[in-house]
PDB file of C-alpha atoms in Angstrom:
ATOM      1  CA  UNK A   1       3.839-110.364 -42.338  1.00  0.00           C
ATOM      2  CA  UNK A   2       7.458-110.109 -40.793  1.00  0.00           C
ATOM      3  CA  UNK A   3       9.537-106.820 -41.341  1.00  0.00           C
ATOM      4  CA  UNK A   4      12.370-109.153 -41.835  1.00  0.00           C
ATOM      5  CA  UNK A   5      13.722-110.312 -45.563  1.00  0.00           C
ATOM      6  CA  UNK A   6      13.719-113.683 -46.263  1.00  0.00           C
ATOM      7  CA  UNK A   7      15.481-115.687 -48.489  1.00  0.00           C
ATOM      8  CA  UNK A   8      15.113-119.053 -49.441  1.00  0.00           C
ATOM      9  CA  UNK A   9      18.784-120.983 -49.773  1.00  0.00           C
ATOM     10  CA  UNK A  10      18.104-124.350 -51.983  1.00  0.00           C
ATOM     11  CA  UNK A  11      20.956-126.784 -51.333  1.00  0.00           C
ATOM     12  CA  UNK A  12      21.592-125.227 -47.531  1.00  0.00           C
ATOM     13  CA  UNK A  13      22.751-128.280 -45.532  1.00  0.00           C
ATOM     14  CA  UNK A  14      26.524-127.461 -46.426  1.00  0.00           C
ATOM     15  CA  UNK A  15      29.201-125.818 -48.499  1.00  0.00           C
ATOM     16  CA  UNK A  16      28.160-122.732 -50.251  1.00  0.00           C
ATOM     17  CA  UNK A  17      24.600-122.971 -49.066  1.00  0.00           C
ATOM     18  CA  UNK A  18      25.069-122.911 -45.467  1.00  0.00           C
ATOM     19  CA  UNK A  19      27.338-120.429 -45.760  1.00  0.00           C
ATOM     20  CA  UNK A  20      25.208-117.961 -48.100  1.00  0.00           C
ATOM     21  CA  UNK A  21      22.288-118.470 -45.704  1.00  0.00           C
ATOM     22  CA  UNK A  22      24.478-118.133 -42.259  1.00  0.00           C
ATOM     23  CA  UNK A  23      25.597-114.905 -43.987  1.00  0.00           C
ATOM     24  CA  UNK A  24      21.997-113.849 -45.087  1.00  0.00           C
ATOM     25  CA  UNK A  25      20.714-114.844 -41.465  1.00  0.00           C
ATOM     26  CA  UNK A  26      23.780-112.132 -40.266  1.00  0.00           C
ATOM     27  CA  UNK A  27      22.225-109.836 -42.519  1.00  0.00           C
ATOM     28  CA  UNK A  28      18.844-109.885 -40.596  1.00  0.00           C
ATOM     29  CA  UNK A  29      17.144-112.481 -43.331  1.00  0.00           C
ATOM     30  CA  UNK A  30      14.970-114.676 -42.167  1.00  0.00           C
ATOM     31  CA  UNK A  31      15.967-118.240 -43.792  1.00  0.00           C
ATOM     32  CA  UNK A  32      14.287-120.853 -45.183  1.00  0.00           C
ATOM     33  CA  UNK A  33      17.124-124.046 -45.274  1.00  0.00           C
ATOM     34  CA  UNK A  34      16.508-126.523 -48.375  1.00  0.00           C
ATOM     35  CA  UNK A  35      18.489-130.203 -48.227  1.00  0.00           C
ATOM     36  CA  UNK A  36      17.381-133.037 -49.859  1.00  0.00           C
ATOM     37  CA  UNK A  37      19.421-135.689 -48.079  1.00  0.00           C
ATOM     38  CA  UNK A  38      21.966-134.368 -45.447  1.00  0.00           C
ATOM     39  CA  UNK A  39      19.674-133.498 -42.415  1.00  0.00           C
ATOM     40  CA  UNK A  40      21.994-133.656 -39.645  1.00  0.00           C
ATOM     41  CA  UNK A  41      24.090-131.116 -42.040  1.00  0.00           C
ATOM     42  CA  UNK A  42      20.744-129.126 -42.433  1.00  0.00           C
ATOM     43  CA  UNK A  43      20.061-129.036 -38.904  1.00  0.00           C
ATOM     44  CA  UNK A  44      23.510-127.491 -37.913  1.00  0.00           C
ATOM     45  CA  UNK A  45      23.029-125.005 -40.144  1.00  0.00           C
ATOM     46  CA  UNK A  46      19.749-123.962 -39.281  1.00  0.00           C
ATOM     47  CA  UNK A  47      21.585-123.980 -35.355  1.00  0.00           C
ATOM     48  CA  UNK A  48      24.340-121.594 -37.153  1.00  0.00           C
ATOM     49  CA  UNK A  49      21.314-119.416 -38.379  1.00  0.00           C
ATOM     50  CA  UNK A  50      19.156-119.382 -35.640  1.00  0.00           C
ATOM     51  CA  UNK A  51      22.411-118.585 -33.479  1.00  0.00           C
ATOM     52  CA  UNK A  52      22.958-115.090 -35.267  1.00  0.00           C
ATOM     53  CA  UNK A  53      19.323-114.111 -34.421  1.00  0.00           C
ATOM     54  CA  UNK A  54      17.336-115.564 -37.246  1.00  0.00           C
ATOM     55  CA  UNK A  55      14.049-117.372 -37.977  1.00  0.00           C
ATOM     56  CA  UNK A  56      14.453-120.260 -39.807  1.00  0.00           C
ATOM     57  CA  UNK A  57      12.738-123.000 -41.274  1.00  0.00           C
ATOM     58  CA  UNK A  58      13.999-126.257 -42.526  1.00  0.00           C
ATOM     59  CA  UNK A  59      12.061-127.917 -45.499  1.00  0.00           C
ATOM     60  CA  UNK A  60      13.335-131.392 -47.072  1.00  0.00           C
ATOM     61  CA  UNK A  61      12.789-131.769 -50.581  1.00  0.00           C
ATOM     62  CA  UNK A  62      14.326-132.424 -54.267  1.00  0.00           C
ATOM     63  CA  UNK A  63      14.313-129.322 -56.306  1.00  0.00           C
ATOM     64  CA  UNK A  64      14.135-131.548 -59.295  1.00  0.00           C
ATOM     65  CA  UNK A  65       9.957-132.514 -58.093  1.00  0.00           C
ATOM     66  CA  UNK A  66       7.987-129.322 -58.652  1.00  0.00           C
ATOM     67  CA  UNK A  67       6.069-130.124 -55.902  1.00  0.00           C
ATOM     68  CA  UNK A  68       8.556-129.749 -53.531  1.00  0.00           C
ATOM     69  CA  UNK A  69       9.548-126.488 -55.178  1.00  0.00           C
ATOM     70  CA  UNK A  70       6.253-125.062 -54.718  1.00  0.00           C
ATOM     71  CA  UNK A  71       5.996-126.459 -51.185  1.00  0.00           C
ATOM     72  CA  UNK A  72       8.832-124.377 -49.976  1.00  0.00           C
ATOM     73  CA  UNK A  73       7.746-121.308 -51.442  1.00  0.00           C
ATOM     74  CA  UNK A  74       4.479-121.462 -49.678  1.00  0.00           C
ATOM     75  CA  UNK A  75       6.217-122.718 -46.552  1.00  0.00           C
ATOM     76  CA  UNK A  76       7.811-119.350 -46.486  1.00  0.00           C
ATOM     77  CA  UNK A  77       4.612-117.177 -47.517  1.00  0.00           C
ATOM     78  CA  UNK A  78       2.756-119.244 -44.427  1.00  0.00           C
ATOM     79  CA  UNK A  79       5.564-118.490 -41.698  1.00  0.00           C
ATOM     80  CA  UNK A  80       6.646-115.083 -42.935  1.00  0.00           C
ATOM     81  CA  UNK A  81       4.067-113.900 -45.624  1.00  0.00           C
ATOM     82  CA  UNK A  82       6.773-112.271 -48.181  1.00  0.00           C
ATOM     83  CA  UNK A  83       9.901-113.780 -49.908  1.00  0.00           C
ATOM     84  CA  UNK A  84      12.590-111.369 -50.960  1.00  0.00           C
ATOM     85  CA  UNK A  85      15.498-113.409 -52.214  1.00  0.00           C
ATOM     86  CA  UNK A  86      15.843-116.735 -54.302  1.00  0.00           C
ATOM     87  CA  UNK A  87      19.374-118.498 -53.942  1.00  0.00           C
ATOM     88  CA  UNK A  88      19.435-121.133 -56.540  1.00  0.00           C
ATOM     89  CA  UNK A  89      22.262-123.112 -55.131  1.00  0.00           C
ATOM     90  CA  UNK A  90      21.230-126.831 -55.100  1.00  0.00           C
ATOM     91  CA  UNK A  91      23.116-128.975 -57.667  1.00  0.00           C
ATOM     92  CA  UNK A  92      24.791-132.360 -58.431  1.00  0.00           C
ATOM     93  CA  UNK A  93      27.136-133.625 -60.980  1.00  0.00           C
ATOM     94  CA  UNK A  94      28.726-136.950 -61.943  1.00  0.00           C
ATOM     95  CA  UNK A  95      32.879-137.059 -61.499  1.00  0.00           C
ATOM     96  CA  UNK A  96      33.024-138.941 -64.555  1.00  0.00           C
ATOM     97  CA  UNK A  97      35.867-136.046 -65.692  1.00  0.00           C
ATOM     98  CA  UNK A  98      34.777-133.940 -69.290  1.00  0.00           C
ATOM     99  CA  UNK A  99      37.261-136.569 -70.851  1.00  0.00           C
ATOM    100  CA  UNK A 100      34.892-139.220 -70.227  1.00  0.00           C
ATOM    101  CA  UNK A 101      32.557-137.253 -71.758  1.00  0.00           C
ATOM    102  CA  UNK A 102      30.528-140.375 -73.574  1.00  0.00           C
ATOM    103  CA  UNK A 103      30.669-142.513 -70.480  1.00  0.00           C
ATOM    104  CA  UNK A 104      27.553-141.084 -69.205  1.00  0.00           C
ATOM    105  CA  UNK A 105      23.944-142.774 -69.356  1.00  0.00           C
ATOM    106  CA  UNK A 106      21.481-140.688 -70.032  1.00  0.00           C
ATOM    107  CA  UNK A 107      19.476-141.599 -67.031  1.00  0.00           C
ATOM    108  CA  UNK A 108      22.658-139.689 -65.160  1.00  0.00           C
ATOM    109  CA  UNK A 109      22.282-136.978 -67.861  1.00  0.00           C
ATOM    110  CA  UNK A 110      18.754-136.186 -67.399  1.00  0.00           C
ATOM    111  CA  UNK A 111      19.051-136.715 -63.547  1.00  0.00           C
ATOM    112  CA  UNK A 112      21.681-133.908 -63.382  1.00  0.00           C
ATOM    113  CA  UNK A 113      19.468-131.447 -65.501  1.00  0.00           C
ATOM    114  CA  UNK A 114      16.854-132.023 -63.517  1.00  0.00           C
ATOM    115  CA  UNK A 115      18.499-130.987 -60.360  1.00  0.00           C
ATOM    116  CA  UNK A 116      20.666-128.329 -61.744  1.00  0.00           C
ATOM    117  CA  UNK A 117      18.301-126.529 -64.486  1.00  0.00           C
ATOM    118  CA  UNK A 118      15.104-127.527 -64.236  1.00  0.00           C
ATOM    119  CA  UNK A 119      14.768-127.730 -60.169  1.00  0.00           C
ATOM    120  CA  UNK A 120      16.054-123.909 -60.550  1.00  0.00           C
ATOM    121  CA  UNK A 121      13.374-122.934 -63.743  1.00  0.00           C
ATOM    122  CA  UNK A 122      11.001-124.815 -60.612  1.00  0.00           C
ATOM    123  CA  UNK A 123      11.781-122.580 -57.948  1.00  0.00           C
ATOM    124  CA  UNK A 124      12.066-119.586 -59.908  1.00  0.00           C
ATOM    125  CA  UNK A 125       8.314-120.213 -61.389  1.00  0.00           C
ATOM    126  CA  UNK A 126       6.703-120.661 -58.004  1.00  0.00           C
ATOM    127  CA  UNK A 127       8.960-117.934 -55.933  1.00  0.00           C
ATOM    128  CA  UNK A 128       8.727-114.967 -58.837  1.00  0.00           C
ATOM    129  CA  UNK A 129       5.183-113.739 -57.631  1.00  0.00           C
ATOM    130  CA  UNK A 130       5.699-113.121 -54.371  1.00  0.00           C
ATOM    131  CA  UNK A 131       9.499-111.812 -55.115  1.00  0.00           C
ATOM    132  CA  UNK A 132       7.481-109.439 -57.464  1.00  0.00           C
ATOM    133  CA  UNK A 133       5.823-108.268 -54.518  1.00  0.00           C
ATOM    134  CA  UNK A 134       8.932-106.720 -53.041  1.00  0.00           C
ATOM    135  CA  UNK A 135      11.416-106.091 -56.100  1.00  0.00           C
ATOM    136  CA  UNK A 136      13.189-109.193 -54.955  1.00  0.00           C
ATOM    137  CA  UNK A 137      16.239-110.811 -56.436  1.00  0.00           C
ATOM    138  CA  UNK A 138      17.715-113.929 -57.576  1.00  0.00           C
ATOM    139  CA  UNK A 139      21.252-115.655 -57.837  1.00  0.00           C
ATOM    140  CA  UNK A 140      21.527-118.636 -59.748  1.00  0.00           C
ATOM    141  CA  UNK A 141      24.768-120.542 -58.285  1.00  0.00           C
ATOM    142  CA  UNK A 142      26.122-121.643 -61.333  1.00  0.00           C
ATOM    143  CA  UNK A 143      30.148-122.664 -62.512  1.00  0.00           C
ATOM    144  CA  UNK A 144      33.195-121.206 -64.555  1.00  0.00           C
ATOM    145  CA  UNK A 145      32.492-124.653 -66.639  1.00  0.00           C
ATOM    146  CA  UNK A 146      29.270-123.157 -68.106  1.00  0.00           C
ATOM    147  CA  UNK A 147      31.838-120.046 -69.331  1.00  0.00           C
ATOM    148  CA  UNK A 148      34.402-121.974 -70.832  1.00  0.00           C
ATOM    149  CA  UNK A 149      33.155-125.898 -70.977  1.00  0.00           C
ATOM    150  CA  UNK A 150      34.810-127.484 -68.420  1.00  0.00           C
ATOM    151  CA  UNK A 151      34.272-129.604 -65.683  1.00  0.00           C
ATOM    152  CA  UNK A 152      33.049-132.922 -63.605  1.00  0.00           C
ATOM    153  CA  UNK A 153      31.561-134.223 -66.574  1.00  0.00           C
ATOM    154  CA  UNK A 154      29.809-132.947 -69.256  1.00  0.00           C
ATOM    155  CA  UNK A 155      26.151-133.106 -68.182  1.00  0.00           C
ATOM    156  CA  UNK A 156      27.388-130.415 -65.432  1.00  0.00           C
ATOM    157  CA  UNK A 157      28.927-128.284 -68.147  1.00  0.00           C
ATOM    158  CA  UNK A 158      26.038-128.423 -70.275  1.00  0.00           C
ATOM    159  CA  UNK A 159      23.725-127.670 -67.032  1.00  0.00           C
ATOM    160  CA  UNK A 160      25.641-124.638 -66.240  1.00  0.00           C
ATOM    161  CA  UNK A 161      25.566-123.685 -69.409  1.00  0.00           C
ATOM    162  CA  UNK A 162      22.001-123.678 -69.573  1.00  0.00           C
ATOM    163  CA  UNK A 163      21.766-122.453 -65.916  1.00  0.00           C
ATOM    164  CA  UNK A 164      24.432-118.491 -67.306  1.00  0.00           C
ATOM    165  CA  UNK A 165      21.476-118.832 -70.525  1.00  0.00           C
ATOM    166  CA  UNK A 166      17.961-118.605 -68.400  1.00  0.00           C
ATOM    167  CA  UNK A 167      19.917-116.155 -66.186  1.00  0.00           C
ATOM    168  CA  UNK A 168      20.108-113.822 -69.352  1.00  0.00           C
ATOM    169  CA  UNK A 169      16.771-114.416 -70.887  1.00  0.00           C
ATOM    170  CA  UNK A 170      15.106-114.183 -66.773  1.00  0.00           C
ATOM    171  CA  UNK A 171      17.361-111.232 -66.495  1.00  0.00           C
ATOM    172  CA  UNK A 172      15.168-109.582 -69.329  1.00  0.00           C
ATOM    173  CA  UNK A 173      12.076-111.118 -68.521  1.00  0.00           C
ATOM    174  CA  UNK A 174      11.383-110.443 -65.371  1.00  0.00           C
ATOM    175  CA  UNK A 175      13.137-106.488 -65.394  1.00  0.00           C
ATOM    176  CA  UNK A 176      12.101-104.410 -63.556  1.00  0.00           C
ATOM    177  CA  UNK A 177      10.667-105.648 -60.953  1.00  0.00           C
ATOM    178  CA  UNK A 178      13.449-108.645 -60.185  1.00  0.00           C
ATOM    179  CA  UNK A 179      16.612-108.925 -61.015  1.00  0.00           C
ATOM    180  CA  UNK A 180      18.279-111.946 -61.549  1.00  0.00           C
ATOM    181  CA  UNK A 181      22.059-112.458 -61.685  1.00  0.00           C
ATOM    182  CA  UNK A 182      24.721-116.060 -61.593  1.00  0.00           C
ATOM    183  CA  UNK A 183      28.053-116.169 -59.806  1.00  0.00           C
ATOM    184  CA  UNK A 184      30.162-119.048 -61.711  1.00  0.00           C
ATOM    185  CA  UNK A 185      33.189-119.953 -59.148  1.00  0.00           C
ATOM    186  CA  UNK A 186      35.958-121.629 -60.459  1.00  0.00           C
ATOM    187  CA  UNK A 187      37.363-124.800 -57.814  1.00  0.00           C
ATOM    188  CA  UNK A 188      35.903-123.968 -54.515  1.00  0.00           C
ATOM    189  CA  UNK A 189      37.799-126.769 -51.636  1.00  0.00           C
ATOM    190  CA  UNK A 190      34.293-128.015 -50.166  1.00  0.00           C
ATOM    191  CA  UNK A 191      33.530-131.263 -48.427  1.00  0.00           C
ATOM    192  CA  UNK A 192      31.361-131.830 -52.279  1.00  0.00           C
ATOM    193  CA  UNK A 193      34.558-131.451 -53.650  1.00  0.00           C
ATOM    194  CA  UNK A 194      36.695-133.607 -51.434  1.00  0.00           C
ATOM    195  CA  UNK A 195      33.981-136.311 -51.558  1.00  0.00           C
ATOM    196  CA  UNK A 196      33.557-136.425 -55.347  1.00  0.00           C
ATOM    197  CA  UNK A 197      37.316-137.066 -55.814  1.00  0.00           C
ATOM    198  CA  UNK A 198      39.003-138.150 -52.630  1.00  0.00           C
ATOM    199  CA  UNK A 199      40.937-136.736 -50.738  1.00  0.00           C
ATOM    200  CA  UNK A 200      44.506-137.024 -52.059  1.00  0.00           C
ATOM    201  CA  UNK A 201      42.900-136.132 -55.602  1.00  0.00           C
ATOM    202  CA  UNK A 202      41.196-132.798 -54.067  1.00  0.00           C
ATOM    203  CA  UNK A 203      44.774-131.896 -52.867  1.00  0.00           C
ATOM    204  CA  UNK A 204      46.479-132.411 -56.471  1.00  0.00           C
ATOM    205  CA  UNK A 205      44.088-130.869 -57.831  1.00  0.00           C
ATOM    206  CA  UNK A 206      43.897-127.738 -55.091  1.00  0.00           C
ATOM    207  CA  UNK A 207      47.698-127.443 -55.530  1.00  0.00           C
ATOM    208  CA  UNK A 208      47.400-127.474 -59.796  1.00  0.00           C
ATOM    209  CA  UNK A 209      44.791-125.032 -59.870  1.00  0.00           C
ATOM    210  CA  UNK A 210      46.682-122.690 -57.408  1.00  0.00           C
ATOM    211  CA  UNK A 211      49.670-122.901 -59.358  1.00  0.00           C
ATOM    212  CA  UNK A 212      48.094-121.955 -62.635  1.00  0.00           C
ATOM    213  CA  UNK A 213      45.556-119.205 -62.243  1.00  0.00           C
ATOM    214  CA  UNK A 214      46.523-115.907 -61.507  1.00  0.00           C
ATOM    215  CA  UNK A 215      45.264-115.190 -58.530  1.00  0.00           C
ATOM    216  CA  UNK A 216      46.645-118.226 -57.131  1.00  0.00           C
ATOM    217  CA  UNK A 217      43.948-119.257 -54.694  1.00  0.00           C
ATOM    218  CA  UNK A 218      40.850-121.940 -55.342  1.00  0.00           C
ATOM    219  CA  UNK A 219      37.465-120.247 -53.602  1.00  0.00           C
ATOM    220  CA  UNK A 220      36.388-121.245 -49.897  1.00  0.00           C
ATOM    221  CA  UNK A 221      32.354-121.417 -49.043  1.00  0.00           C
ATOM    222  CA  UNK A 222      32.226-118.342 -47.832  1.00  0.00           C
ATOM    223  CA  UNK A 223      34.308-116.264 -50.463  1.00  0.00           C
ATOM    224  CA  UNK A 224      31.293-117.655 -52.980  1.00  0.00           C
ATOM    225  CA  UNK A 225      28.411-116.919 -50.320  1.00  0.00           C
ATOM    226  CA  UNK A 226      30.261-112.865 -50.042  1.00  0.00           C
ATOM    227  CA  UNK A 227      29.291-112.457 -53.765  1.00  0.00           C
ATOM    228  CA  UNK A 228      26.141-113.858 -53.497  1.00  0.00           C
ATOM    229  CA  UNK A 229      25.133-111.860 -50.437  1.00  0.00           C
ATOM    230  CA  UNK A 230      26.334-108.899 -52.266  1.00  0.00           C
ATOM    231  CA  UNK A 231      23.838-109.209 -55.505  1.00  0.00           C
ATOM    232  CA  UNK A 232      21.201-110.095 -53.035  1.00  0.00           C
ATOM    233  CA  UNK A 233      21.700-107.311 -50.268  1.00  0.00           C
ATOM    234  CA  UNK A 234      23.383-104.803 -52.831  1.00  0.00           C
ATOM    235  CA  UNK A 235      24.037-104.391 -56.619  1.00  0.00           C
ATOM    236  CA  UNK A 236      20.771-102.247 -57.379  1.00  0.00           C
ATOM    237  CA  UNK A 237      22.017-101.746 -60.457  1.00  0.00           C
ATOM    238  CA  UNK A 238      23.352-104.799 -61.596  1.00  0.00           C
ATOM    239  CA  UNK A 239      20.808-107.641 -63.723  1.00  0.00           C
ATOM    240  CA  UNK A 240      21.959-110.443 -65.925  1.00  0.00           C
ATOM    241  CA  UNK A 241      25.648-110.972 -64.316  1.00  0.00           C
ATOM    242  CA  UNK A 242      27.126-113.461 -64.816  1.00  0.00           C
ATOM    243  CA  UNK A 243      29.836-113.122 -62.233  1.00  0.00           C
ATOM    244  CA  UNK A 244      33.112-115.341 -62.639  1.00  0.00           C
ATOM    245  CA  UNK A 245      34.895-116.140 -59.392  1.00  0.00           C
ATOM    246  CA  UNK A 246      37.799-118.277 -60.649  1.00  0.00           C
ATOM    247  CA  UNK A 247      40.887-116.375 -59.419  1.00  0.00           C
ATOM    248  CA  UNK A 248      41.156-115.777 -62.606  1.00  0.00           C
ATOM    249  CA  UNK A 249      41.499-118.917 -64.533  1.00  0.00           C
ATOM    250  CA  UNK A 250      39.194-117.190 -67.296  1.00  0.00           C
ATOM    251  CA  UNK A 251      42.399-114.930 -68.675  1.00  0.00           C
ATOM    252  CA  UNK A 252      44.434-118.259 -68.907  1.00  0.00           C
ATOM    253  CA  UNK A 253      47.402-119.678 -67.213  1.00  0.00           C
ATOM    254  CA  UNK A 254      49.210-116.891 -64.735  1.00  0.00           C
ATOM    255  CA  UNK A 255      52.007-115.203 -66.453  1.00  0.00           C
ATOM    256  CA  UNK A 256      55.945-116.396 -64.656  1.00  0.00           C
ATOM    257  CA  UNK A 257      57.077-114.614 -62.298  1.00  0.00           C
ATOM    258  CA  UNK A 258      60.097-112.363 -63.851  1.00  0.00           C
ATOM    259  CA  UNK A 259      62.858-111.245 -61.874  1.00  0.00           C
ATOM    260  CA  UNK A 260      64.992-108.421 -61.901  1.00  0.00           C
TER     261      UNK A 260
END
C-alpha cells in the first residue's frame, strides 16, 4: 500500500476535472483520471499529472454503468491499495435553455440523471468502504442551478438539485468517518461551455454574467478545482457544504456603482 493519497477525479479529461486532479497530483495525490470519451484530452492530463511527480492511472468508463464505477474503484485498491478522496465531477446536460423546459424527451432526461446523479450515488457506493478506511472525503461537483433553478435545461437543474440533496442526507450518513461536501459554481468559461453554446454565445453570455453579479467575474477551471482541493486536503471541520461559487449571483443583481 502507497504512503501517497489518492483520489479518484470522475470526468478528468478536461475543464474542472483536469484541473482538480493536476492540483491534487501537486498536492502529492496519487490520481486515478476518469473520461468516458475524450482520450487524447485524458491522456494530456494524465502527462500534466504525471509531470508534477504523480502516479496515475487512466480508466475509460461511463459513470452512469455501475460496472464501470466499481471497476475504477478497484483499479485504484489494485495499484495503490487505499483511496482517500472521491471527486464526483463527471456530468452532462442538454443546452436546450430552462425556457425550453418541455422540449426535452425523456430518453435525454433520464440519460442526464444517469450521468449526473446516479453515476455519482455509483461511485460513492463502491468507493465509501475503502474511503472509510482512511476518514476520506468526498466533493460532489454540483451547480448554482441546483440552489436557485436555473440553467442548461431543466433535467440539469433537477440533477443538481438532487446531486446539493444526497450531499446532505450522505453528509449525515456517512459522519464520522467521511465527510462529504458540493461546490455549486455559477458560469465557469470552459471549452464544455464554449462547445455547448458557441462561441459568440459563450462571449454574450461571459460579458452578461460579468456585468450583473457582484463580483463581476464568471469562474475559470482552476478557481473551481482551488475549492475542491481545499474540502479535500483541508476543511476538517466542514460536512454537508454546499459551497456556492457564483461571484455572487446568489445575493442578486450587483448594486450601481454610486458616485460621489
Amino acid at each position: 500500500m502507497t504512503e501517497h493519497k489518492v483520489a479518484i477525479i470522475t470526468g478528468s479529461a478536461t475543464g474542472v476535472g483536469a484541473a482538480t486532479a493536476l492540483s491534487l497530483a501537486s498536492r502529492g495525490y496519487h490520481v486515478l483520471i476518469n473520461y468516458s470519451k475524450s482520450e487524447e484530452e485524458a491522456r494530456a492530463s494524465e502527462a500534466a499529472c504525471q509531470a508534477v511527480g504523480a502516479e496515475t492511472l487512466l480508466v475509460r468508463g461511463d459513470v452512469a454503468d455501475d460496472g464501470a464505477c466499481r471497476h475504477m474503484a478497484d483499479a485504484a485498491l489494485a495499484q495503490w491499495g487505499r483511496i482517500d478522496a472521491l471527486v464526483n465531477n463527471a456530468g452532462i446536460t442538454s443546452f436546450a435553455g430552462s425556457a425550453n423546459w418541455d422540449a426535452l424527451d425523456t430518453a435525454t432526461f433520464q440519460n442526464i440523471y444517469g450521468v449526473n446523479v446516479i453515476g455519482a450515488f455509483q461511485m460513492v457506493r463502491a468507493c465509501v468502504p475503502h474511503l472509510k478506511a482512511h476518514n476520506g472525503c468526498i466533493v460532489n461537483v454540483s451547480s448554482i442551478a441546483g440552489a436557485l433553478g436555473i440553467g442548461s435545461s431543466v433535467a440539469y437543474i433537477a440533477s443538481k438539485g438532487a446531486i446539493n440533496a444526497l450531499t446532505l442526507h450522505l453528509a449525515r450518513t456517512l459522519a464520522p468517518a467521511i465527510r462529504i461536501n458540493a461546490v455549486c459554481p455559477g458560469l465557469i468559461t470552459t471549452r464544455w461551455f464554449v462547445d455547448g453554446v458557441g462561441q459568440e454565445n459563450a462571449e454574450k453570455i461571459r460579458a452578461q454574467y460579468e456585468n450583473t453579479v457582484p463580483l463581476g467575474t464568471a469562474c475559470s477551471a482552476e478557481d473551481v478545482a482551488e475549492a475542491i482541493v481545499w474540502l479535500v486536503d483541508g476543511a476538517r471541520t466542514v460536512t454537508g457544504e454546499l459551497l456556492l461559487l457564483d461571484g455572487g449571483m446568489h445575493l442578486g443583481r450587483a448594486a450601481p456603482v454610486v458616485r460621489a
